[in-house]
Amino acid sequence: MKYAPLLLLVTVAVLIALPWLVSGSMLNAAVQMLIAALFAMAFGLLCGQAGMLSFGHAAYFGVGAFAAVHAMNAFGGEGLLPTPLLPLVGGATGLVSGLLAGYFSTKRTGVYFAMITLALAELLHALAPHLKTVFGGEAGVSSFRMPAWGIGFGSLNDVYFLTLVWTLLCIGLLYLFSKTPLGRLALGLRENAHRLRFLGYNTHALGTLIFAISAMFAGIAGALQSMNIEAANYVVLESHISTAVVLNSFIGGVRVFLGPAIGGAVMTFFGHVTSDLTRVWLLYQGIIFVLVMMFLPRGLVGELVERIRNPSGEGLARTLSTLLARLVSLAIAAFGAVFLIEFLQRFLSPEYRAGVTDGNWPDIALFSYDWAPLSVLPWAFGLGLFGIGIALVTMVNRRVAARKEAQA
Amino acid sequence: MGFQKFARGTAAMALVMGAATAAQAEPLKIALVETLSGPQASTGLLYRDAVKYQIGKINEAGGFGGEPIELLEFDNQGGPVGAADRVRAAISEGATVILQGSSSAVAGQVTEDVRKYNLRNAGNEVIYINLGGEAMELTGSKCHYYHFRTSPNAAIRVNTLLDGMKEADVLGDNVYAMNQNYSWGVDVQDNTVAAADRLGFTVVEQTLHDVNKIQDFSPYVQRIQAADADTVITGNWSNDLLLLMKAASGAGIDARFGTAFLDQPGNIGNAGAVAEGHFLSAPFNPEVNPEETAPFMEDYKSVTGHYPSYVEPATVFGMMLLQEALKEVEPTENGLNAADLAVALENATAETPMGTISMRGADHQAILPMIVQEVSLDAQYKADDTEYGFVPIKVISAADAEQPVQDSCQMKRPG
């Protein structure tokens, strides 16, 4: 782990240089990735470090978003709250609502805790459409980013840097927090709350505090989002926002520090790229989650950290060659599966069905070839590649297992 | 001498090249920012079919400035955040016109994004054509010069529905307003109450209920029964409409329902006989003006594989309005100038199979004929492969369907 500071420095440098490296559309995706990363980190503090699985984190994200949008309208980017400081409002609102909600929900643990967070979020979600003055009704509350401190905040670059500074600052604060005694106690709460209580700690107050801090950072993420899109709508309180942050955090690895952030960023990027390419991107997202949970239960980052900490003892060259072999065979299987799914989706689409006349099935264009749907070729191609890929993976796995056995 | 000749030659070259670029204008890019994946995708895909159909027609007729129009499709992932993102992407890819329709929440985001973009990029404006976000505030407090709505709104829906039912003598004296408790439902309720004096009925009770949460509507049906209502006017859609109608039919009450979205695909298939005799006000019915409508129905089916229904006809008509406006605009050397198109759209009228539709300059709300229709076994075109369909009861002309401009619309015009 001695390369960690260097890696961090390079990452930050790349992030700062990003506006000059990528297109506007990608920079836009980067803003959302940063926001998703911060939101996932806030969730990770609660779920990963303190072991409290919340199913209602959209509530604090949404509360922060609405607070920021109202503050933006009230102050017009001047006076006490210039535009760059608006996330503070989101953070403060998140903190207060987190204290309130945390007080009730942390009275219970485990499944009951999760149910209470879910219920509180649903309460807000059900209430929001009725309070038109606060939540703006169906069309939402909109606002306008005003210039402040000599910065226009009209261009995407300005928004990107604003988001970047706040996200890095918050992730830094979260890191420092994990090193404080309170942060350490969060781990204790996760591992054994009973013992902590026997040691004389007030676990309820502790849980409430950590819940509130997590809600505060979620609120900041929400504020950043409403500043990015210059609006807030009550759909931000919907349960799928809560679900997405759970999925993202677990895909990244909820128990390693930067796991949730990377999970959030990767999955947001995945959605950004694939949603314009294919109509079934949600299916792929689901498949990825299931596969990660089945084969990499520690999450992507968690698994990586584990591999680096506990090397297999086979030497770098061998480890890398095994990894490469696995990746190549997985890529073959993935390509076969994607081909099959896309072909099936096109085959079953109503547009295609409209073109079918009297048993005349036109060719389907996919990956720059035209495939006849009634011939065996496309089906065999997809299934074959998938089968070959899976067979290769099993072969690699068997060889690794055999080597391990020989060593033992 | 030598220099003069050179200069003259260069000037002539520049002139020729300038003319060449003017003749070879950038193709017009139109971006559809719709919900194309996830649970809400079914409506988004209908908008896509209709938009693709009519852009195909525009391109067959020569496109814009001699070039075919390019349609870019973006998936807004069902929410305002994705929509904001995709609107930016669409603009950066050179789209001058943005189309969207399937949700008022997304419409609210898109219209504000377009307004702000235009404020920050004067001279390079983009236009938002709202194909179906029916919330009143989009042409009210949120109205602006570059937003155009081609679908009806709550006021048009409710007033035409009540007018048609009154004229068909099925409205009765006691009307119950049953709606979902959010801005759309409130709009429908307010318009129902406001029409009571004009049409001489009493609103016996008004109810706003939770949106898409209620499984058992029997308590609400009991209230309809207790209030002795002849007619229930509801803006409900999807499950809230189906379950309400089923509960009413189960309780054996004979109140007639006047609805806004009974023609959503799947509703008639799901409700079946329960829907018979209920009313709908919509911008289209396939049996009106059959000489023009029947060829349109068949042509649409031959291109998309199904008859147009629900939001599709109104979307096609909205695109016809755009087509007429584009005819009035000359392409500049940078392609379409959105400010010119906005002027043309404000004054556009189009002949549709349902009659003439036009754009109202004051708030950019389309003025369109509405057809009050009834679910019946006699319908020529059946819905959802059932034996039921919609029979036109009364065609309300565009002039009669028009509703006053809202006071809250303070449109800032350029110049």
GROMACS .gro file of N, CA, C and O in nm, chain A residues 303-392:
model
  360
  303GLU      N    1  -1.230  -0.655  -0.342
  303GLU     CA    2  -1.158  -0.772  -0.392
  303GLU      C    3  -1.014  -0.735  -0.430
  303GLU      O    4  -0.919  -0.806  -0.400
  304LEU      N    5  -1.003  -0.618  -0.495
  304LEU     CA    6  -0.872  -0.572  -0.539
  304LEU      C    7  -0.779  -0.552  -0.419
  304LEU      O    8  -0.664  -0.598  -0.417
  305VAL      N    9  -0.832  -0.483  -0.317
  305VAL     CA   10  -0.752  -0.456  -0.196
  305VAL      C   11  -0.712  -0.588  -0.131
  305VAL      O   12  -0.597  -0.608  -0.090
  306GLU      N   13  -0.806  -0.683  -0.127
  306GLU     CA   14  -0.780  -0.813  -0.066
  306GLU      C   15  -0.666  -0.885  -0.140
  306GLU      O   16  -0.575  -0.941  -0.079
  307ARG      N   17  -0.671  -0.881  -0.274
  307ARG     CA   18  -0.567  -0.946  -0.355
  307ARG      C   19  -0.431  -0.885  -0.329
  307ARG      O   20  -0.329  -0.953  -0.327
  308ILE      N   21  -0.430  -0.750  -0.315
  308ILE     CA   22  -0.300  -0.684  -0.294
  308ILE      C   23  -0.247  -0.713  -0.155
  308ILE      O   24  -0.128  -0.736  -0.134
  309ARG      N   25  -0.338  -0.720  -0.058
  309ARG     CA   26  -0.295  -0.744   0.080
  309ARG      C   27  -0.249  -0.888   0.099
  309ARG      O   28  -0.152  -0.915   0.168
  310ASN      N   29  -0.324  -0.981   0.039
  310ASN     CA   30  -0.288  -1.123   0.054
  310ASN      C   31  -0.255  -1.182  -0.081
  310ASN      O   32  -0.337  -1.247  -0.143
  311PRO      N   33  -0.133  -1.158  -0.127
  311PRO     CA   34  -0.097  -1.210  -0.259
  311PRO      C   35  -0.101  -1.363  -0.257
  311PRO      O   36  -0.082  -1.426  -0.153
  312SER      N   37  -0.126  -1.420  -0.375
  312SER     CA   38  -0.145  -1.565  -0.380
  312SER      C   39  -0.014  -1.640  -0.362
  312SER      O   40  -0.014  -1.761  -0.352
  313GLY      N   41   0.099  -1.569  -0.358
  313GLY     CA   42   0.227  -1.635  -0.337
  313GLY      C   43   0.279  -1.704  -0.460
  313GLY      O   44   0.363  -1.794  -0.453
  314GLU      N   45   0.226  -1.666  -0.577
  314GLU     CA   46   0.267  -1.732  -0.700
  314GLU      C   47   0.362  -1.647  -0.782
  314GLU      O   48   0.397  -1.685  -0.892
  315GLY      N   49   0.393  -1.531  -0.730
  315GLY     CA   50   0.478  -1.442  -0.809
  315GLY      C   51   0.395  -1.354  -0.899
  315GLY      O   52   0.285  -1.391  -0.940
  316LEU      N   53   0.450  -1.236  -0.931
  316LEU     CA   54   0.373  -1.137  -1.004
  316LEU      C   55   0.338  -1.185  -1.145
  316LEU      O   56   0.225  -1.173  -1.190
  317ALA      N   57   0.434  -1.244  -1.213
  317ALA     CA   58   0.414  -1.285  -1.353
  317ALA      C   59   0.299  -1.384  -1.363
  317ALA      O   60   0.208  -1.368  -1.445
  318ARG      N   61   0.302  -1.483  -1.277
  318ARG     CA   62   0.200  -1.588  -1.283
  318ARG      C   63   0.061  -1.531  -1.248
  318ARG      O   64  -0.037  -1.561  -1.315
  319THR      N   65   0.058  -1.447  -1.142
  319THR     CA   66  -0.071  -1.387  -1.103
  319THR      C   67  -0.129  -1.307  -1.218
  319THR      O   68  -0.248  -1.318  -1.250
  320LEU      N   69  -0.040  -1.227  -1.281
  320LEU     CA   70  -0.088  -1.143  -1.390
  320LEU      C   71  -0.136  -1.226  -1.507
  320LEU      O   72  -0.239  -1.196  -1.568
  321SER      N   73  -0.063  -1.334  -1.537
  321SER     CA   74  -0.103  -1.415  -1.653
  321SER      C   75  -0.236  -1.485  -1.624
  321SER      O   76  -0.321  -1.496  -1.712
  322THR      N   77  -0.255  -1.532  -1.501
  322THR     CA   78  -0.384  -1.594  -1.466
  322THR      C   79  -0.495  -1.491  -1.479
  322THR      O   80  -0.602  -1.519  -1.535
  323LEU      N   81  -0.469  -1.368  -1.427
  323LEU     CA   82  -0.569  -1.262  -1.432
  323LEU      C   83  -0.606  -1.232  -1.576
  323LEU      O   84  -0.724  -1.222  -1.612
  324LEU      N   85  -0.503  -1.222  -1.660
  324LEU     CA   86  -0.526  -1.191  -1.801
  324LEU      C   87  -0.609  -1.300  -1.867
  324LEU      O   88  -0.705  -1.271  -1.940
  325ALA      N   89  -0.573  -1.425  -1.839
  325ALA     CA   90  -0.647  -1.537  -1.897
  325ALA      C   91  -0.793  -1.532  -1.855
  325ALA      O   92  -0.884  -1.553  -1.936
  326ARG      N   93  -0.815  -1.503  -1.726
  326ARG     CA   94  -0.953  -1.494  -1.676
  326ARG      C   95  -1.029  -1.383  -1.747
  326ARG      O   96  -1.142  -1.401  -1.790
  327LEU      N   97  -0.964  -1.265  -1.756
  327LEU     CA   98  -1.031  -1.150  -1.816
  327LEU      C   99  -1.067  -1.176  -1.961
  327LEU      O  100  -1.177  -1.146  -2.006
  328VAL      N  101  -0.972  -1.236  -2.034
  328VAL     CA  102  -0.997  -1.263  -2.176
  328VAL      C  103  -1.113  -1.360  -2.192
  328VAL      O  104  -1.206  -1.337  -2.271
  329SER      N  105  -1.113  -1.467  -2.114
  329SER     CA  106  -1.221  -1.565  -2.130
  329SER      C  107  -1.354  -1.506  -2.085
  329SER      O  108  -1.458  -1.533  -2.147
  330LEU      N  109  -1.351  -1.423  -1.980
  330LEU     CA  110  -1.475  -1.357  -1.938
  330LEU      C  111  -1.526  -1.262  -2.046
  330LEU      O  112  -1.646  -1.254  -2.071
  331ALA      N  113  -1.432  -1.192  -2.110
  331ALA     CA  114  -1.472  -1.099  -2.215
  331ALA      C  115  -1.539  -1.174  -2.329
  331ALA      O  116  -1.639  -1.128  -2.385
  332ILE      N  117  -1.485  -1.294  -2.362
  332ILE     CA  118  -1.546  -1.374  -2.470
  332ILE      C  119  -1.689  -1.413  -2.430
  332ILE      O  120  -1.783  -1.396  -2.507
  333ALA      N  121  -1.703  -1.461  -2.306
  333ALA     CA  122  -1.836  -1.502  -2.260
  333ALA      C  123  -1.930  -1.383  -2.258
  333ALA      O  124  -2.046  -1.392  -2.301
  334ALA      N  125  -1.880  -1.268  -2.211
  334ALA     CA  126  -1.965  -1.148  -2.203
  334ALA      C  127  -2.009  -1.104  -2.341
  334ALA      O  128  -2.125  -1.070  -2.362
  335PHE      N  129  -1.916  -1.110  -2.437
  335PHE     CA  130  -1.952  -1.069  -2.572
  335PHE      C  131  -2.061  -1.161  -2.628
  335PHE      O  132  -2.158  -1.115  -2.688
  336GLY      N  133  -2.045  -1.293  -2.605
  336GLY     CA  134  -2.147  -1.388  -2.650
  336GLY      C  135  -2.282  -1.357  -2.588
  336GLY      O  136  -2.385  -1.352  -2.656
  337ALA      N  137  -2.282  -1.329  -2.456
  337ALA     CA  138  -2.408  -1.302  -2.386
  337ALA      C  139  -2.471  -1.174  -2.437
  337ALA      O  140  -2.591  -1.169  -2.464
  338VAL      N  141  -2.388  -1.069  -2.452
  338VAL     CA  142  -2.439  -0.941  -2.500
  338VAL      C  143  -2.497  -0.957  -2.640
  338VAL      O  144  -2.605  -0.907  -2.672
  339PHE      N  145  -2.426  -1.033  -2.723
  339PHE     CA  146  -2.475  -1.056  -2.859
  339PHE      C  147  -2.612  -1.122  -2.855
  339PHE      O  148  -2.705  -1.079  -2.923
  340LEU      N  149  -2.625  -1.227  -2.774
  340LEU     CA  150  -2.752  -1.299  -2.766
  340LEU      C  151  -2.864  -1.208  -2.719
  340LEU      O  152  -2.973  -1.204  -2.777
  341ILE      N  153  -2.836  -1.132  -2.610
  341ILE     CA  154  -2.939  -1.046  -2.553
  341ILE      C  155  -2.982  -0.940  -2.654
  341ILE      O  156  -3.101  -0.917  -2.675
  342GLU      N  157  -2.884  -0.878  -2.718
  342GLU     CA  158  -2.916  -0.771  -2.813
  342GLU      C  159  -2.992  -0.826  -2.933
  342GLU      O  160  -3.086  -0.764  -2.983
  343PHE      N  161  -2.949  -0.945  -2.978
  343PHE     CA  162  -3.014  -1.005  -3.093
  343PHE      C  163  -3.159  -1.039  -3.060
  343PHE      O  164  -3.252  -1.010  -3.135
  344LEU      N  165  -3.177  -1.096  -2.943
  344LEU     CA  166  -3.311  -1.134  -2.898
  344LEU      C  167  -3.398  -1.009  -2.883
  344LEU      O  168  -3.515  -1.008  -2.922
  345GLN      N  169  -3.337  -0.903  -2.827
  345GLN     CA  170  -3.414  -0.780  -2.805
  345GLN      C  171  -3.459  -0.721  -2.938
  345GLN      O  172  -3.573  -0.679  -2.952
  346ARG      N  173  -3.369  -0.722  -3.037
  346ARG     CA  174  -3.407  -0.669  -3.168
  346ARG      C  175  -3.511  -0.759  -3.234
  346ARG      O  176  -3.604  -0.713  -3.297
  347PHE      N  177  -3.491  -0.890  -3.217
  347PHE     CA  178  -3.581  -0.988  -3.278
  347PHE      C  179  -3.723  -0.972  -3.222
  347PHE      O  180  -3.821  -0.986  -3.294
  348LEU      N  181  -3.733  -0.941  -3.093
  348LEU     CA  182  -3.864  -0.933  -3.029
  348LEU      C  183  -3.925  -0.794  -3.033
  348LEU      O  184  -4.038  -0.775  -2.990
  349SER      N  185  -3.849  -0.694  -3.083
  349SER     CA  186  -3.900  -0.557  -3.076
  349SER      C  187  -4.017  -0.538  -3.170
  349SER      O  188  -4.023  -0.597  -3.278
  350PRO      N  189  -4.112  -0.455  -3.132
  350PRO     CA  190  -4.229  -0.431  -3.217
  350PRO      C  191  -4.192  -0.370  -3.353
  350PRO      O  192  -4.259  -0.399  -3.452
  351GLU      N  193  -4.086  -0.289  -3.357
  351GLU     CA  194  -4.046  -0.230  -3.486
  351GLU      C  195  -4.010  -0.339  -3.585
  351GLU      O  196  -4.046  -0.336  -3.701
  352TYR      N  197  -3.934  -0.438  -3.534
  352TYR     CA  198  -3.894  -0.547  -3.622
  352TYR      C  199  -4.016  -0.628  -3.665
  352TYR      O  200  -4.031  -0.662  -3.782
  353ARG      N  201  -4.102  -0.655  -3.567
  353ARG     CA  202  -4.223  -0.732  -3.598
  353ARG      C  203  -4.307  -0.664  -3.705
  353ARG      O  204  -4.374  -0.727  -3.784
  354ALA      N  205  -4.303  -0.528  -3.704
  354ALA     CA  206  -4.381  -0.453  -3.802
  354ALA      C  207  -4.329  -0.478  -3.943
  354ALA      O  208  -4.405  -0.473  -4.040
  355GLY      N  209  -4.197  -0.506  -3.955
  355GLY     CA  210  -4.138  -0.525  -4.087
  355GLY      C  211  -4.156  -0.666  -4.140
  355GLY      O  212  -4.124  -0.693  -4.255
  356VAL      N  213  -4.204  -0.758  -4.055
  356VAL     CA  214  -4.219  -0.896  -4.097
  356VAL      C  215  -4.348  -0.910  -4.178
  356VAL      O  216  -4.456  -0.874  -4.131
  357THR      N  217  -4.335  -0.960  -4.302
  357THR     CA  218  -4.456  -0.979  -4.382
  357THR      C  219  -4.459  -1.120  -4.439
  357THR      O  220  -4.362  -1.164  -4.501
  358ASP      N  221  -4.567  -1.189  -4.418
  358ASP     CA  222  -4.592  -1.323  -4.473
  358ASP      C  223  -4.470  -1.415  -4.462
  358ASP      O  224  -4.420  -1.465  -4.562
  359GLY      N  225  -4.425  -1.434  -4.344
  359GLY     CA  226  -4.315  -1.528  -4.324
  359GLY      C  227  -4.183  -1.483  -4.383
  359GLY      O  228  -4.087  -1.560  -4.391
  360ASN      N  229  -4.175  -1.356  -4.423
  360ASN     CA  230  -4.048  -1.304  -4.474
  360ASN      C  231  -3.978  -1.228  -4.363
  360ASN      O  232  -4.022  -1.120  -4.323
  361TRP      N  233  -3.874  -1.287  -4.306
  361TRP     CA  234  -3.807  -1.227  -4.191
  361TRP      C  235  -3.683  -1.154  -4.239
  361TRP      O  236  -3.587  -1.217  -4.279
  362PRO      N  237  -3.687  -1.019  -4.236
  362PRO     CA  238  -3.569  -0.945  -4.282
  362PRO      C  239  -3.448  -0.967  -4.190
  362PRO      O  240  -3.464  -1.006  -4.073
  363ASP      N  241  -3.330  -0.938  -4.247
  363ASP     CA  242  -3.208  -0.953  -4.168
  363ASP      C  243  -3.203  -0.850  -4.056
  363ASP      O  244  -3.259  -0.742  -4.066
  364ILE      N  245  -3.133  -0.885  -3.950
  364ILE     CA  246  -3.117  -0.793  -3.838
  364ILE      C  247  -2.972  -0.748  -3.836
  364ILE      O  248  -2.880  -0.830  -3.835
  365ALA      N  249  -2.952  -0.615  -3.836
  365ALA     CA  250  -2.816  -0.563  -3.831
  365ALA      C  251  -2.770  -0.556  -3.685
  365ALA      O  252  -2.839  -0.500  -3.600
  366LEU      N  253  -2.656  -0.615  -3.659
  366LEU     CA  254  -2.602  -0.611  -3.524
  366LEU      C  255  -2.450  -0.621  -3.535
  366LEU      O  256  -2.398  -0.708  -3.604
  367PHE      N  257  -2.379  -0.533  -3.465
  367PHE     CA  258  -2.233  -0.528  -3.470
  367PHE      C  259  -2.183  -0.526  -3.615
  367PHE      O  260  -2.097  -0.603  -3.654
  368SER      N  261  -2.242  -0.440  -3.694
  368SER     CA  262  -2.208  -0.414  -3.834
  368SER      C  263  -2.213  -0.538  -3.925
  368SER      O  264  -2.145  -0.544  -4.026
  369TYR      N  265  -2.289  -0.637  -3.889
  369TYR     CA  266  -2.319  -0.747  -3.982
  369TYR      C  267  -2.470  -0.764  -3.990
  369TYR      O  268  -2.541  -0.727  -3.896
  370ASP      N  269  -2.519  -0.818  -4.100
  370ASP     CA  270  -2.661  -0.851  -4.111
  370ASP      C  271  -2.679  -1.000  -4.087
  370ASP      O  272  -2.617  -1.081  -4.153
  371TRP      N  273  -2.765  -1.031  -3.991
  371TRP     CA  274  -2.785  -1.171  -3.955
  371TRP      C  275  -2.927  -1.213  -3.993
  371TRP      O  276  -3.022  -1.140  -3.966
  372ALA      N  277  -2.939  -1.331  -4.053
  372ALA     CA  278  -3.072  -1.383  -4.083
  372ALA      C  279  -3.127  -1.450  -3.957
  372ALA      O  280  -3.065  -1.544  -3.906
  373PRO      N  281  -3.239  -1.403  -3.906
  373PRO     CA  282  -3.286  -1.454  -3.776
  373PRO      C  283  -3.330  -1.599  -3.779
  373PRO      O  284  -3.330  -1.666  -3.676
  374LEU      N  285  -3.369  -1.650  -3.897
  374LEU     CA  286  -3.418  -1.787  -3.901
  374LEU      C  287  -3.306  -1.888  -3.924
  374LEU      O  288  -3.326  -2.008  -3.912
  375SER      N  289  -3.184  -1.838  -3.959
  375SER     CA  290  -3.075  -1.932  -3.975
  375SER      C  291  -3.017  -1.964  -3.838
  375SER      O  292  -3.042  -1.893  -3.740
  376VAL      N  293  -2.937  -2.068  -3.833
  376VAL     CA  294  -2.884  -2.112  -3.705
  376VAL      C  295  -2.763  -2.027  -3.666
  376VAL      O  296  -2.723  -2.022  -3.551
  377LEU      N  297  -2.711  -1.952  -3.765
  377LEU     CA  298  -2.583  -1.885  -3.748
  377LEU      C  299  -2.576  -1.787  -3.629
  377LEU      O  300  -2.490  -1.802  -3.541
  378PRO      N  301  -2.667  -1.685  -3.622
  378PRO     CA  302  -2.652  -1.589  -3.512
  378PRO      C  303  -2.668  -1.654  -3.375
  378PRO      O  304  -2.595  -1.619  -3.281
  379TRP      N  305  -2.762  -1.748  -3.365
  379TRP     CA  306  -2.785  -1.812  -3.235
  379TRP      C  307  -2.664  -1.894  -3.196
  379TRP      O  308  -2.619  -1.888  -3.081
  380ALA      N  309  -2.611  -1.969  -3.294
  380ALA     CA  310  -2.494  -2.051  -3.265
  380ALA      C  311  -2.374  -1.964  -3.230
  380ALA      O  312  -2.296  -1.996  -3.140
  381PHE      N  313  -2.363  -1.850  -3.301
  381PHE     CA  314  -2.252  -1.759  -3.277
  381PHE      C  315  -2.253  -1.708  -3.133
  381PHE      O  316  -2.154  -1.718  -3.060
  382GLY      N  317  -2.371  -1.658  -3.090
  382GLY     CA  318  -2.383  -1.603  -2.955
  382GLY      C  319  -2.362  -1.711  -2.850
  382GLY      O  320  -2.277  -1.698  -2.760
  383LEU      N  321  -2.439  -1.820  -2.863
  383LEU     CA  322  -2.430  -1.928  -2.765
  383LEU      C  323  -2.290  -1.987  -2.763
  383LEU      O  324  -2.235  -2.016  -2.656
  384GLY      N  325  -2.233  -2.002  -2.883
  384GLY     CA  326  -2.100  -2.062  -2.893
  384GLY      C  327  -1.996  -1.980  -2.820
  384GLY      O  328  -1.920  -2.033  -2.737
  385LEU      N  329  -1.995  -1.848  -2.847
  385LEU     CA  330  -1.898  -1.762  -2.779
  385LEU      C  331  -1.916  -1.767  -2.629
  385LEU      O  332  -1.819  -1.775  -2.553
  386PHE      N  333  -2.043  -1.761  -2.587
  386PHE     CA  334  -2.072  -1.765  -2.443
  386PHE      C  335  -2.018  -1.895  -2.384
  386PHE      O  336  -1.948  -1.896  -2.283
  387GLY      N  337  -2.047  -2.007  -2.455
  387GLY     CA  338  -2.002  -2.137  -2.406
  387GLY      C  339  -1.851  -2.146  -2.401
  387GLY      O  340  -1.792  -2.191  -2.301
  388ILE      N  341  -1.785  -2.100  -2.507
  388ILE     CA  342  -1.638  -2.105  -2.511
  388ILE      C  343  -1.579  -2.025  -2.397
  388ILE      O  344  -1.488  -2.069  -2.326
  389GLY      N  345  -1.636  -1.904  -2.375
  389GLY     CA  346  -1.587  -1.818  -2.267
  389GLY      C  347  -1.598  -1.887  -2.132
  389GLY      O  348  -1.502  -1.890  -2.054
  390ILE      N  349  -1.717  -1.944  -2.105
  390ILE     CA  350  -1.738  -2.009  -1.976
  390ILE      C  351  -1.643  -2.129  -1.961
  390ILE      O  352  -1.583  -2.150  -1.856
  391ALA      N  353  -1.628  -2.205  -2.071
  391ALA     CA  354  -1.539  -2.322  -2.066
  391ALA      C  355  -1.397  -2.278  -2.034
  391ALA      O  356  -1.327  -2.340  -1.952
  392LEU      N  357  -1.353  -2.166  -2.096
  392LEU     CA  358  -1.217  -2.117  -2.071
  392LEU      C  359  -1.201  -2.076  -1.925
  392LEU      O  360  -1.098  -2.106  -1.862
   0.00000   0.00000   0.00000
